[in-house]
mmCIF file of C-alpha atoms in Angstrom:
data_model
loop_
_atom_site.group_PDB
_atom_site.id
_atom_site.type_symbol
_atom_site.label_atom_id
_atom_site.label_comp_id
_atom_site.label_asym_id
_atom_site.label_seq_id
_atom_site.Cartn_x
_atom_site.Cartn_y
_atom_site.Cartn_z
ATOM 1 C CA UNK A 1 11.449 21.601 -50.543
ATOM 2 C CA UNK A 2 8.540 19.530 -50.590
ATOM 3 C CA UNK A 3 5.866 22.009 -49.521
ATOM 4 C CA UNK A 4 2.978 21.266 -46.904
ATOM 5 C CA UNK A 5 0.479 22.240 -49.184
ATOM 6 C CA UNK A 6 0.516 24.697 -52.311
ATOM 7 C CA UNK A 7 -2.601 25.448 -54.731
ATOM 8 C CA UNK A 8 -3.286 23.898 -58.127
ATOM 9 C CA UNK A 9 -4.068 26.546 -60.545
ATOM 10 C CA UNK A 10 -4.175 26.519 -63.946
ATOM 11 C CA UNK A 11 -5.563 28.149 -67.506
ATOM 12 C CA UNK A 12 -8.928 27.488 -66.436
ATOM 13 C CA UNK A 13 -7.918 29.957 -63.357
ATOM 14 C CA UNK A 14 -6.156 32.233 -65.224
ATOM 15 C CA UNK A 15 -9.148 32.834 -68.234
ATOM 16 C CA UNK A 16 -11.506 33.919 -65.590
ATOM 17 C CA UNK A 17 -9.620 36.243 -63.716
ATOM 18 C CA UNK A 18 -8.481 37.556 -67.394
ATOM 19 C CA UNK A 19 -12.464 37.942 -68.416
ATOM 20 C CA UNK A 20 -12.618 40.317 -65.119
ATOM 21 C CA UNK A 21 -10.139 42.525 -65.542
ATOM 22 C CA UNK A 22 -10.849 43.214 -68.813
ATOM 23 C CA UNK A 23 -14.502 43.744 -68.142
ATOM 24 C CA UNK A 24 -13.618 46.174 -65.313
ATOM 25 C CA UNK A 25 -15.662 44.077 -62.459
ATOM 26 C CA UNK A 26 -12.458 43.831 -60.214
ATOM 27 C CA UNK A 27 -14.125 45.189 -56.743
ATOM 28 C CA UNK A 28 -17.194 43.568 -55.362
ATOM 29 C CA UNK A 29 -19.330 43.553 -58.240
ATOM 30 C CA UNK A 30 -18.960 41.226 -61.102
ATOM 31 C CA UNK A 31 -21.033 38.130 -62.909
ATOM 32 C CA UNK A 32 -18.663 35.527 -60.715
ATOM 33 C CA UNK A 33 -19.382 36.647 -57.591
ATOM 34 C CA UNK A 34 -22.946 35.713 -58.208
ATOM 35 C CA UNK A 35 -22.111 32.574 -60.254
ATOM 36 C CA UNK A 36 -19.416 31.193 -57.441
ATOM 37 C CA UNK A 37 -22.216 31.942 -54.481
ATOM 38 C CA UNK A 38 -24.762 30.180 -56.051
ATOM 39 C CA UNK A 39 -23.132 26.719 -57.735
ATOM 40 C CA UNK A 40 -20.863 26.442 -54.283
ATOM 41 C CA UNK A 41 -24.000 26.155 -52.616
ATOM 42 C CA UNK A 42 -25.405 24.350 -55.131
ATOM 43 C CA UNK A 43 -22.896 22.134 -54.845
ATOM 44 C CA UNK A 44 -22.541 21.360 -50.752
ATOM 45 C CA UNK A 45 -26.722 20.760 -50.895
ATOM 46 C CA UNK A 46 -28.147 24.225 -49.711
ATOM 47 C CA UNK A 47 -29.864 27.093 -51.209
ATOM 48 C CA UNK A 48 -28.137 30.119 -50.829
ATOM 49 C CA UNK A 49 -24.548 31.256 -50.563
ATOM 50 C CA UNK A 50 -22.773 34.599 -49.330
ATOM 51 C CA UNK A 51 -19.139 35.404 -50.252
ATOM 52 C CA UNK A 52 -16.601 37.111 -48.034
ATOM 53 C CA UNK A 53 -13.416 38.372 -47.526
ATOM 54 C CA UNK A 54 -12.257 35.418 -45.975
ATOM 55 C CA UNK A 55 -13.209 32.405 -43.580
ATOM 56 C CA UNK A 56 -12.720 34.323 -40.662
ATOM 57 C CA UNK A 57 -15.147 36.855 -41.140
ATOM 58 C CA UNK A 58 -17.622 34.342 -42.499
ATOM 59 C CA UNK A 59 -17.476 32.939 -39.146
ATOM 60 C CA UNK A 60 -18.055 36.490 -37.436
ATOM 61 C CA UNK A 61 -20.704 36.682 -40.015
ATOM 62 C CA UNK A 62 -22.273 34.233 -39.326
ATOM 63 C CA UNK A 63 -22.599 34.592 -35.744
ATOM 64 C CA UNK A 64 -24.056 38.325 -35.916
ATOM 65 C CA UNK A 65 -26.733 37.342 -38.106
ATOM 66 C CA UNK A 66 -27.551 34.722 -35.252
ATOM 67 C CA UNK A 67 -27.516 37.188 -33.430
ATOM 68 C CA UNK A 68 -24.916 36.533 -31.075
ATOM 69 C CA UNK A 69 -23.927 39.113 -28.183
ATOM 70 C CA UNK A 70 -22.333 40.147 -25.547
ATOM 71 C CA UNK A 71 -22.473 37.477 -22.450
ATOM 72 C CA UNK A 72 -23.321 34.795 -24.580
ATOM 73 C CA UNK A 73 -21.673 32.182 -24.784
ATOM 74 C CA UNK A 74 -20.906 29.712 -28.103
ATOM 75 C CA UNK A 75 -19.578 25.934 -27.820
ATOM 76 C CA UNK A 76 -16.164 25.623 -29.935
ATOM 77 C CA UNK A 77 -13.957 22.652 -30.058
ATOM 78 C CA UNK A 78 -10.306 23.583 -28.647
ATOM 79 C CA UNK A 79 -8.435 21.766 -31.212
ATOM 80 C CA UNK A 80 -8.536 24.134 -34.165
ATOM 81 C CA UNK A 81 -7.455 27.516 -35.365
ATOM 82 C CA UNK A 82 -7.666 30.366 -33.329
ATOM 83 C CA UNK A 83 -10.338 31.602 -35.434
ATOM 84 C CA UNK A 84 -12.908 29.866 -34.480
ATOM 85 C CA UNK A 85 -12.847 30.914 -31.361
ATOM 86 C CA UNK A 86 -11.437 34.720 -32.313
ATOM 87 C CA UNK A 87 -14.893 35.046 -34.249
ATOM 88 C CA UNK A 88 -17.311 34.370 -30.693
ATOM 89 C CA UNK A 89 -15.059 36.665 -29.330
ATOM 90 C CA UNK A 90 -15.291 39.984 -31.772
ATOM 91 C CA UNK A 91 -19.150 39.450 -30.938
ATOM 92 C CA UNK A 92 -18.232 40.221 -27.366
ATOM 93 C CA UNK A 93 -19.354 36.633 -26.596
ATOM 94 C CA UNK A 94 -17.330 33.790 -24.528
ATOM 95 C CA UNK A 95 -15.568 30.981 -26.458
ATOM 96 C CA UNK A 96 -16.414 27.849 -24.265
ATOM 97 C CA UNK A 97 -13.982 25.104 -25.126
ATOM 98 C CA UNK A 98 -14.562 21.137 -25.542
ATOM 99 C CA UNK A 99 -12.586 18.338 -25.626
ATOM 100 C CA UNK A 100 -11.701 16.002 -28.696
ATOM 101 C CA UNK A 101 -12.732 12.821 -29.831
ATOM 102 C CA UNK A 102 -10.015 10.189 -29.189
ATOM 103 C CA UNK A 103 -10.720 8.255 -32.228
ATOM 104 C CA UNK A 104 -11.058 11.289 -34.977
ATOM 105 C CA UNK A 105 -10.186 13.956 -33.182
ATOM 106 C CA UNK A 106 -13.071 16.647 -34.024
ATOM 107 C CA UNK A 107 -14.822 18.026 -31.344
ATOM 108 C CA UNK A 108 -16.161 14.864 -28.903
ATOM 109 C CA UNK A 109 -20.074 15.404 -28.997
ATOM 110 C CA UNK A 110 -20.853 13.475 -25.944
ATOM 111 C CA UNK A 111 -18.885 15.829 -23.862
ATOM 112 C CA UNK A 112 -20.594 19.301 -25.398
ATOM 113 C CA UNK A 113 -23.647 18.755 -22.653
ATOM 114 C CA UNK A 114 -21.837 19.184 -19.921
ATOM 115 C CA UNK A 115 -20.579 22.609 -21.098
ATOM 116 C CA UNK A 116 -24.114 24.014 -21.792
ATOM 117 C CA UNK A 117 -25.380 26.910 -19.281
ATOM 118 C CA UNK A 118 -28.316 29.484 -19.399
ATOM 119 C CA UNK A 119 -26.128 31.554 -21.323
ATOM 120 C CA UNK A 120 -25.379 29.563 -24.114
ATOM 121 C CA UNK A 121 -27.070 30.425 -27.314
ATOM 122 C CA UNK A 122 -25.402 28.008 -30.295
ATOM 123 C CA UNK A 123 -22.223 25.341 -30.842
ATOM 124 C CA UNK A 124 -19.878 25.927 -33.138
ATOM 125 C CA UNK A 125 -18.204 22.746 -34.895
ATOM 126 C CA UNK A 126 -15.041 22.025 -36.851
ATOM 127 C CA UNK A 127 -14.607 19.179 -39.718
ATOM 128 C CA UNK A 128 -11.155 19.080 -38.298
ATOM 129 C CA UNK A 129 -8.163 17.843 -41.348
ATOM 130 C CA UNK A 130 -11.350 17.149 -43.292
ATOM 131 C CA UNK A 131 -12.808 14.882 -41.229
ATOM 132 C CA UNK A 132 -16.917 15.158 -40.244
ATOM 133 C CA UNK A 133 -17.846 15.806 -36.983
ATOM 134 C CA UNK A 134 -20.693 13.190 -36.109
ATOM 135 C CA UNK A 135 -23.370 15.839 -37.086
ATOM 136 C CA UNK A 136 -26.162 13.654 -35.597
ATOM 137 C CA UNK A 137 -25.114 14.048 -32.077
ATOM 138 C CA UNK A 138 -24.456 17.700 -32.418
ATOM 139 C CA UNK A 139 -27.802 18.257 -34.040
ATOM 140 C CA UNK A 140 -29.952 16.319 -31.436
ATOM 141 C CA UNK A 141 -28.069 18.224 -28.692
ATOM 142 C CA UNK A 142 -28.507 21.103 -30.229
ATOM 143 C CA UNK A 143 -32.258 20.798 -30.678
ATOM 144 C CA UNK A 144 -32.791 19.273 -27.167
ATOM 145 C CA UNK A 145 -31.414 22.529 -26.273
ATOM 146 C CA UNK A 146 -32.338 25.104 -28.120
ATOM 147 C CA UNK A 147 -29.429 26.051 -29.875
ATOM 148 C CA UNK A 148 -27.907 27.540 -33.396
ATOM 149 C CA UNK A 149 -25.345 25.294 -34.953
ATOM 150 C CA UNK A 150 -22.953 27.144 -37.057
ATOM 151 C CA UNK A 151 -20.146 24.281 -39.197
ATOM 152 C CA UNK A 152 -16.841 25.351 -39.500
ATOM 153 C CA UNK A 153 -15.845 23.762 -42.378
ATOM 154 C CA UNK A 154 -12.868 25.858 -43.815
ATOM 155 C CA UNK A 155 -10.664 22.448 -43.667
ATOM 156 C CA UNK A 156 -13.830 19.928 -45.357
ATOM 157 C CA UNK A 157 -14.839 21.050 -48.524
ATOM 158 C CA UNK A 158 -16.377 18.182 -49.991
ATOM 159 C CA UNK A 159 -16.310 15.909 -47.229
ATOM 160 C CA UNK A 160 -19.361 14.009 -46.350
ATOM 161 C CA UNK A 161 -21.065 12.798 -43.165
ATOM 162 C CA UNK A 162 -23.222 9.578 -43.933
ATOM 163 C CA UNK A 163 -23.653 10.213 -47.049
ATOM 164 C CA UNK A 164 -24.590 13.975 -46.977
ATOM 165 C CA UNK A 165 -21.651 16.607 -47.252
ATOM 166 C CA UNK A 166 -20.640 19.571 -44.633
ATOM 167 C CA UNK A 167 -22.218 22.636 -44.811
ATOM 168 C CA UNK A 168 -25.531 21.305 -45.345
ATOM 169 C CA UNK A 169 -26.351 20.317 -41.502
ATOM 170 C CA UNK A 170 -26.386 23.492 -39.072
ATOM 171 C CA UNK A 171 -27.510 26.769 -39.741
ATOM 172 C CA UNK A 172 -25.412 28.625 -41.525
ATOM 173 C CA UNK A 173 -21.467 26.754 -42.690
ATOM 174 C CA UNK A 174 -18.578 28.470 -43.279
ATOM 175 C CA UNK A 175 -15.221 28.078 -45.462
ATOM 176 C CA UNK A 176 -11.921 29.640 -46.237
ATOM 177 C CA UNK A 177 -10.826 29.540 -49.510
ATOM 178 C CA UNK A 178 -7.155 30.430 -48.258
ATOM 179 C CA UNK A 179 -4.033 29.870 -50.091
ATOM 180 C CA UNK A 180 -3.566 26.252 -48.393
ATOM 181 C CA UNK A 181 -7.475 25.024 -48.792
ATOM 182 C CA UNK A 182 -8.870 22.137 -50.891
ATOM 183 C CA UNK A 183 -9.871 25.472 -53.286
ATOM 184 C CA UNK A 184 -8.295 28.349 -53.276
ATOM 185 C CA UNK A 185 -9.341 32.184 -53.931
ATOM 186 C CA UNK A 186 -6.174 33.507 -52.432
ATOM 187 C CA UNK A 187 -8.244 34.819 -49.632
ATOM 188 C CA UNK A 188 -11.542 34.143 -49.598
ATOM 189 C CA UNK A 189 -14.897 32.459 -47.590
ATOM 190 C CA UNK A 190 -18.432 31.661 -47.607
ATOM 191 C CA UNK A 191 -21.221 31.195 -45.590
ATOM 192 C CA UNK A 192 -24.123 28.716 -46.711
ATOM 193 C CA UNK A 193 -27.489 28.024 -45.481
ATOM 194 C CA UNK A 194 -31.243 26.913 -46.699
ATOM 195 C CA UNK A 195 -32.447 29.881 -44.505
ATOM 196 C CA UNK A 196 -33.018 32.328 -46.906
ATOM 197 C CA UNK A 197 -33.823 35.390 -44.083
ATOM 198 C CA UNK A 198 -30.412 34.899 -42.465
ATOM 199 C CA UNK A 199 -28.811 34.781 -45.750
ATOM 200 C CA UNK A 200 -30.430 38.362 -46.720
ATOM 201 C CA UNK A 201 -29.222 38.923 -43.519
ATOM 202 C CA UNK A 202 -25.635 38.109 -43.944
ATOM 203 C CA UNK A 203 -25.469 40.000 -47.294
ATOM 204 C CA UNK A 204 -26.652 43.131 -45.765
ATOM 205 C CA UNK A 205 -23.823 42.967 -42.451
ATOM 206 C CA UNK A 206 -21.369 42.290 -44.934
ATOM 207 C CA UNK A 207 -21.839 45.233 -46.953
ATOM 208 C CA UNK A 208 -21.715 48.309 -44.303
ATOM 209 C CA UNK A 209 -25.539 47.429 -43.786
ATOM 210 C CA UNK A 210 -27.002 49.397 -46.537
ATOM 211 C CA UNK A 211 -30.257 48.901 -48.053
ATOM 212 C CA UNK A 212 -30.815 47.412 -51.334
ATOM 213 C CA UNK A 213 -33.898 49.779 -52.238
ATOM 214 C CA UNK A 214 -31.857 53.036 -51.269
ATOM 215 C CA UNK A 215 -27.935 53.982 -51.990
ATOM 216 C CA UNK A 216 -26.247 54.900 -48.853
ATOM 217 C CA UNK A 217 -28.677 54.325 -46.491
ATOM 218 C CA UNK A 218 -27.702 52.380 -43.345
ATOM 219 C CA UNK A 219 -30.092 51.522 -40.882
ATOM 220 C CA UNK A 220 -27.592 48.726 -38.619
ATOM 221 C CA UNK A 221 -23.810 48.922 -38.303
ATOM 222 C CA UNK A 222 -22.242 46.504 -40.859
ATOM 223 C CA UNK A 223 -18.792 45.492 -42.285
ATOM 224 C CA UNK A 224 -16.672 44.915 -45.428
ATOM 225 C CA UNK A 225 -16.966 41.960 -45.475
ATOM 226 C CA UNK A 226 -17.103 41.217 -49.345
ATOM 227 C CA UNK A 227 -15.637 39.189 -51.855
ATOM 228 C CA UNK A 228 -13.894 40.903 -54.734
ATOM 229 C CA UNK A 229 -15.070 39.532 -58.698
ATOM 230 C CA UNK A 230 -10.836 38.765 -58.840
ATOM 231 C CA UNK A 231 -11.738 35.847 -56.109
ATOM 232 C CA UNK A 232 -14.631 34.695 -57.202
ATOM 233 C CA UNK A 233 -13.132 34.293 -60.887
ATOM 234 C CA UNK A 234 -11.049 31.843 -59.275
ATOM 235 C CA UNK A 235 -13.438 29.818 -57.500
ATOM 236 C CA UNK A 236 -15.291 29.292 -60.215
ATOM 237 C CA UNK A 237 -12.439 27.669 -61.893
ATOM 238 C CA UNK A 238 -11.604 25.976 -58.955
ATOM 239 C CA UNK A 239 -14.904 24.638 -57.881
ATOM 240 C CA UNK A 240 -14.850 23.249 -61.665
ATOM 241 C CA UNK A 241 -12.186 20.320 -60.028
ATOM 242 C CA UNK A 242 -13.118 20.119 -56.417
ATOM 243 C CA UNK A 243 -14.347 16.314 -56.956
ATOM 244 C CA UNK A 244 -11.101 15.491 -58.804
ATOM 245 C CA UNK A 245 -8.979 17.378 -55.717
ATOM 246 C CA UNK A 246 -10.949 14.984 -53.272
ATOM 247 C CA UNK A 247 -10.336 11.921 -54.627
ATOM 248 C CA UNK A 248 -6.778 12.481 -55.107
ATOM 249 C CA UNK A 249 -6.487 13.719 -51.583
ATOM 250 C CA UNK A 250 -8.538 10.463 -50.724
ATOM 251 C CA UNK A 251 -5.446 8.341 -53.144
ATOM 252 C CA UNK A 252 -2.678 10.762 -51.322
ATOM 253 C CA UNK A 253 -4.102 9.116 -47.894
ATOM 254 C CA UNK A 254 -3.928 5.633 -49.482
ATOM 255 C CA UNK A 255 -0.194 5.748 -50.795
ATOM 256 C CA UNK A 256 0.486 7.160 -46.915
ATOM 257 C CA UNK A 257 -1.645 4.447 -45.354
ATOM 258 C CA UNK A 258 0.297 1.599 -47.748
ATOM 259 C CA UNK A 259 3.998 3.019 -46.911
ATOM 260 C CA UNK A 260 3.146 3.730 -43.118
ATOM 261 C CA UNK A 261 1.126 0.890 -42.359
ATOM 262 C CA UNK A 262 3.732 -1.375 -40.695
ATOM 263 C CA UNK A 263 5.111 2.001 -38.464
ATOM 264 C CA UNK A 264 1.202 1.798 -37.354
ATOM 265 C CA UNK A 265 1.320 -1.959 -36.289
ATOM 266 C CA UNK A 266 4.335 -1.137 -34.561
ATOM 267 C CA UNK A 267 3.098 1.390 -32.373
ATOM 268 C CA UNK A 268 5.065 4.050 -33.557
ATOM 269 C CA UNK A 269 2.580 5.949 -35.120
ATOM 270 C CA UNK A 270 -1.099 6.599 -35.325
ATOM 271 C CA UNK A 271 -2.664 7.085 -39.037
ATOM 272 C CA UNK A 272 -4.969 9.779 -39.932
ATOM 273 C CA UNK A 273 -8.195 8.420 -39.120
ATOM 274 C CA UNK A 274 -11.787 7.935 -41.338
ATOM 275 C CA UNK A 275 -14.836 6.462 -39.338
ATOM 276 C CA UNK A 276 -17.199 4.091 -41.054
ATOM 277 C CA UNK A 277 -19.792 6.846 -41.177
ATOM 278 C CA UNK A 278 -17.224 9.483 -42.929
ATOM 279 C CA UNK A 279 -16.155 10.363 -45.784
ATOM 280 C CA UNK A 280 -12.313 12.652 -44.754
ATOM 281 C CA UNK A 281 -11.612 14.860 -47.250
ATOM 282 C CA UNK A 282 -7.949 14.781 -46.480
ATOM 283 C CA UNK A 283 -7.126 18.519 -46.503
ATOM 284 C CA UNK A 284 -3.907 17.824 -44.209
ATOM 285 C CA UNK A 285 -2.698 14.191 -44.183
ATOM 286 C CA UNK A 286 -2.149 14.248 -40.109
ATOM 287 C CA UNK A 287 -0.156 11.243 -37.873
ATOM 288 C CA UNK A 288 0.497 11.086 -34.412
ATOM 289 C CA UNK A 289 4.149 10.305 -33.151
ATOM 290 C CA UNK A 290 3.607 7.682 -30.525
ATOM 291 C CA UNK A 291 5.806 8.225 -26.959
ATOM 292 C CA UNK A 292 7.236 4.497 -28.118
ATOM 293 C CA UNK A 293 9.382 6.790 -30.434
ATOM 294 C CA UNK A 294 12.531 8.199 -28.740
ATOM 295 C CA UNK A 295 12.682 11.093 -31.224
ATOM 296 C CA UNK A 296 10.088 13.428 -30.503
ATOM 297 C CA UNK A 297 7.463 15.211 -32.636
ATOM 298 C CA UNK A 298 9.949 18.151 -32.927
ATOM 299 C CA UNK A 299 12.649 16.677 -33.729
ATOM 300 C CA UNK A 300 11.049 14.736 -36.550
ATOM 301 C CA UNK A 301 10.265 18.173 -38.281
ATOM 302 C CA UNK A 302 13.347 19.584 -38.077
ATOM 303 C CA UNK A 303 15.195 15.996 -39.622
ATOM 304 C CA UNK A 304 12.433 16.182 -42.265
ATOM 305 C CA UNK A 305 12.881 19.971 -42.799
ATOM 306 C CA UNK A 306 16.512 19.177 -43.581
ATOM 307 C CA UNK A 307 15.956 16.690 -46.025
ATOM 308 C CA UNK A 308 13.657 19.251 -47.602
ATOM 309 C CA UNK A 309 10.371 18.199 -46.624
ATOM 310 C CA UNK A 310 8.156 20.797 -44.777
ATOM 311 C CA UNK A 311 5.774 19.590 -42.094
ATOM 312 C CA UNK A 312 3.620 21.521 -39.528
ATOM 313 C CA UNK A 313 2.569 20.851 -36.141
ATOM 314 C CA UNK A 314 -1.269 20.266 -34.987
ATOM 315 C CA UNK A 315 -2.755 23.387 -33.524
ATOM 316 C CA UNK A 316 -2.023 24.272 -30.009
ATOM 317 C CA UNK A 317 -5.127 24.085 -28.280
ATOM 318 C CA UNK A 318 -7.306 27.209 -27.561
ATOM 319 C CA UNK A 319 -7.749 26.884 -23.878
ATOM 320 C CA UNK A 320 -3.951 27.351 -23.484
ATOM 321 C CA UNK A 321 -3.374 30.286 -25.170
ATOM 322 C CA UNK A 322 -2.331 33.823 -23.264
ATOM 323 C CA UNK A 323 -6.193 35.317 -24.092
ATOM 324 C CA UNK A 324 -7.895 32.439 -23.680
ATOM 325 C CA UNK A 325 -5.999 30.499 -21.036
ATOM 326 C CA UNK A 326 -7.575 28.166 -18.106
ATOM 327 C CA UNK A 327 -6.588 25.901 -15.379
ATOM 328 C CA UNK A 328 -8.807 23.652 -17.543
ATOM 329 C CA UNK A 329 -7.400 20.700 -18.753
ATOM 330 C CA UNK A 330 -8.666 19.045 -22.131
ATOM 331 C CA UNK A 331 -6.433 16.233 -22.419
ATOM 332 C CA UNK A 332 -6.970 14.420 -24.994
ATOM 333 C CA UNK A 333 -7.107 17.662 -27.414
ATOM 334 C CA UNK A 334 -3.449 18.286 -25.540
ATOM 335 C CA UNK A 335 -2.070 14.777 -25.879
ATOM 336 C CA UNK A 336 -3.425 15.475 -29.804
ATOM 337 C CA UNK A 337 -1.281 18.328 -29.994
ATOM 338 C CA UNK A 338 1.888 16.978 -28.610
ATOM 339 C CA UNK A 339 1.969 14.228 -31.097
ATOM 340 C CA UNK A 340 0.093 15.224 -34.042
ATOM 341 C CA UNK A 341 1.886 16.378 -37.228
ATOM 342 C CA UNK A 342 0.854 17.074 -40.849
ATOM 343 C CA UNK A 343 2.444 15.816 -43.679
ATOM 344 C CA UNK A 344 2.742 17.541 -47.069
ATOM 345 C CA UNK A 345 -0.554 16.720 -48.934
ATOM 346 C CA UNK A 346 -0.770 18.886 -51.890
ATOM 347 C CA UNK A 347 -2.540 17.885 -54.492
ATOM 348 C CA UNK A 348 0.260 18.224 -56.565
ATOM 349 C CA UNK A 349 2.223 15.353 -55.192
ATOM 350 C CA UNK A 350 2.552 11.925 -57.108
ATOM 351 C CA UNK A 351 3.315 8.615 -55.142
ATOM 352 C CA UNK A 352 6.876 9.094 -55.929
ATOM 353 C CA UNK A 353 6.726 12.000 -53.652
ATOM 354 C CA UNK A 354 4.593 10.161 -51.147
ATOM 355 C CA UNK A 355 7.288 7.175 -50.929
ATOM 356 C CA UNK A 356 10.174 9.691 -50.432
ATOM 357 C CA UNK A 357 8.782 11.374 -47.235
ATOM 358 C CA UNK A 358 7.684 8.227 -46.106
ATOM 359 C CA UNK A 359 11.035 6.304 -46.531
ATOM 360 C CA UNK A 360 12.597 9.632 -44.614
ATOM 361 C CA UNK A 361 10.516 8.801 -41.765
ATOM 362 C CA UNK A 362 11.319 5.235 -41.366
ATOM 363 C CA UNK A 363 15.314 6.202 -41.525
ATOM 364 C CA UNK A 364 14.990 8.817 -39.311
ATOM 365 C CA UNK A 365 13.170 6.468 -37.240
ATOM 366 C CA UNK A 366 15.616 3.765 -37.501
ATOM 367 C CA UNK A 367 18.683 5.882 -36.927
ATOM 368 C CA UNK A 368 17.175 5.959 -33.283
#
């Protein structure tokens, strides 16, 4: 089986976490923890970092610190993982949904106006696949109107908007550093920011709220929300080869652009898109499955599955799941859905790899 995506570790990986188990730092207290907050920051163009659990509770984080609350409500694109939207709502605040951008397919800025109310207090964007979200419409929105901007960038590391990479626009980014992520920690997240009171901020919520001048005293209600010295042994090592895991996600794209290109003049499919002002860090190599096809999206997976090649489905839009469900309709993040499939995009794969899945597709497409 050619997997969907699978981490790249190696004895750069494995020295670090050795160094922390033998020095006895295993919980969340250790030199890494400390080394990976600050050079990931470092690294995405902002001063401080905080390490969590895991990108979901960065997010939740995040939005606490902001000071997010009940009957307010946060902007979030409908086309992502339920997380995003989970996080507004474990702050007792109301997920509003937007539509996508036809051409890239991250949340469509010109339509987040439209959404704002009295009650809305920030907007909360996705670099969706790795591709930026035009950040300059979101930002001049967002100042018009008064409101946080929080990235969700647990699919970007690395990419860059106009020249300047994710994380470093809103006010506070987060990331995942999940199994399946450009960098991995196993589990794993981080917020970043240049605000350095919401940072303190963040670092006291995610550890049960106590003080840093007194042991045990707890004058807010906070969380576990902390990184382990284990993790952050690992994304130290892995942080080491983030550039080289871009670019060979960027030459991944380019062997799948070459082999699919004439199934994209065709009409049968749609490529995975990078606007002139982007720089898509690739995490899932994504097509659309055109309705000129008489084998549907489905169907493809399955045929590929059997000749041992593991795809996934786009995300099923927020606004029609049971908890969050409307008679809205968002259709252009629905007609994304229906067609839109990832391809494996590992950054183990060589072209050979690439070619094989790609001639797949063309037979399966030509047996119909």
């Amino acid at each position: 089986m050619i997997p969907v995506a699978e981490p790249c570790l190696g004895e750069e990986e494995l020295k670090n976490v050795v160094e922390a188990v033998k020095s006895g730092w295993i919980s969340s207290k250790g030199k890494f923890i400390e080394e990976f907050e600050r050079e990931f920051a470092k690294y995405c163009g902002v001063r401080h970092g905080v390490a969590t659990a895991n990108g979901t509770v960065a997010l939740h984080l995040a939005l606490k610190a902001l000071g997010i609350r009940k009957n307010d409500e946060v902007i979030v694109p409908t086309l992502t993982f339920v997380a995003t939207a989970n996080a507004v709502t474990y702050c007792n605040a109301k997920p509003v949904f937007v539509d996508s951008h036809p051409e890239y397919w991250c949340i469509d800025p010109e339509k987040i106006e439209e959404k704002i109310t009295k009650n809305t207090k920030a907007i909360t964007v996705v670099h969706l696949y790795g591709h930026p979200c035009d950040m300059d419409w979101i930002m001049d929105v967002a100042e018009d109107k008064g409101l946080y901007v929080i990235e969700d960038c647990a699919e970007a590391h690395g990419a860059e908007y106009k020249g300047k990479k994710v994380g470093a626009f809103g006010d506070i980014a987060c990331f995942s550093f999940y199994g399946n992520k450009i960098i991995t920690t196993g589990e794993g997240g981080m917020c970043i920011t240049n605000n350095e009171e919401l940072a303190e901020k963040m670092r006291l919520l995610r550890d049960h709220g106590m003080s840093k001048h007194r042991k045990y005293w707890h004058e807010i209600i906070g969380f576990n929300y902390r990184m382990t010295n284990l993790q952050a042994a690992i994304g130290v090592a892995q942080l080491k080869k983030l550039d080289e895991f871009i670019e060979k996600k960027r030459q991944i794209a380019k062997w799948y652009a070459e082999e699919m290109k004439e199934l994209e003049e065709k009409g049968l499919i749609k490529l995975h898109p990078e606007m002139h002002w982007a720089k898509c860090a690739y995490w899932m190599y994504s097509i659309l499955i055109e309705d000129k096809i008489k084998i549907s999206r489905d169907e493809l997976m399955k045929r590929l599955e059997e000749k041992g090649i593991e795809t996934r489905p786009f995300f099923v839009p927020m606004h029609l799941l049971p908890m969050y469900s409307s008679n809205e309709k968002l259709p252009v993040a629905e007609e994304l859905a229906r067609k839109g499939l990832n391809l494996p995009s590992s950054v183990n794969l060589e072209e050979n790899a690439i070619n094989l899945i790609c001639d797949t597709i063309n037979q399966i497409f030509r047996s119909d």
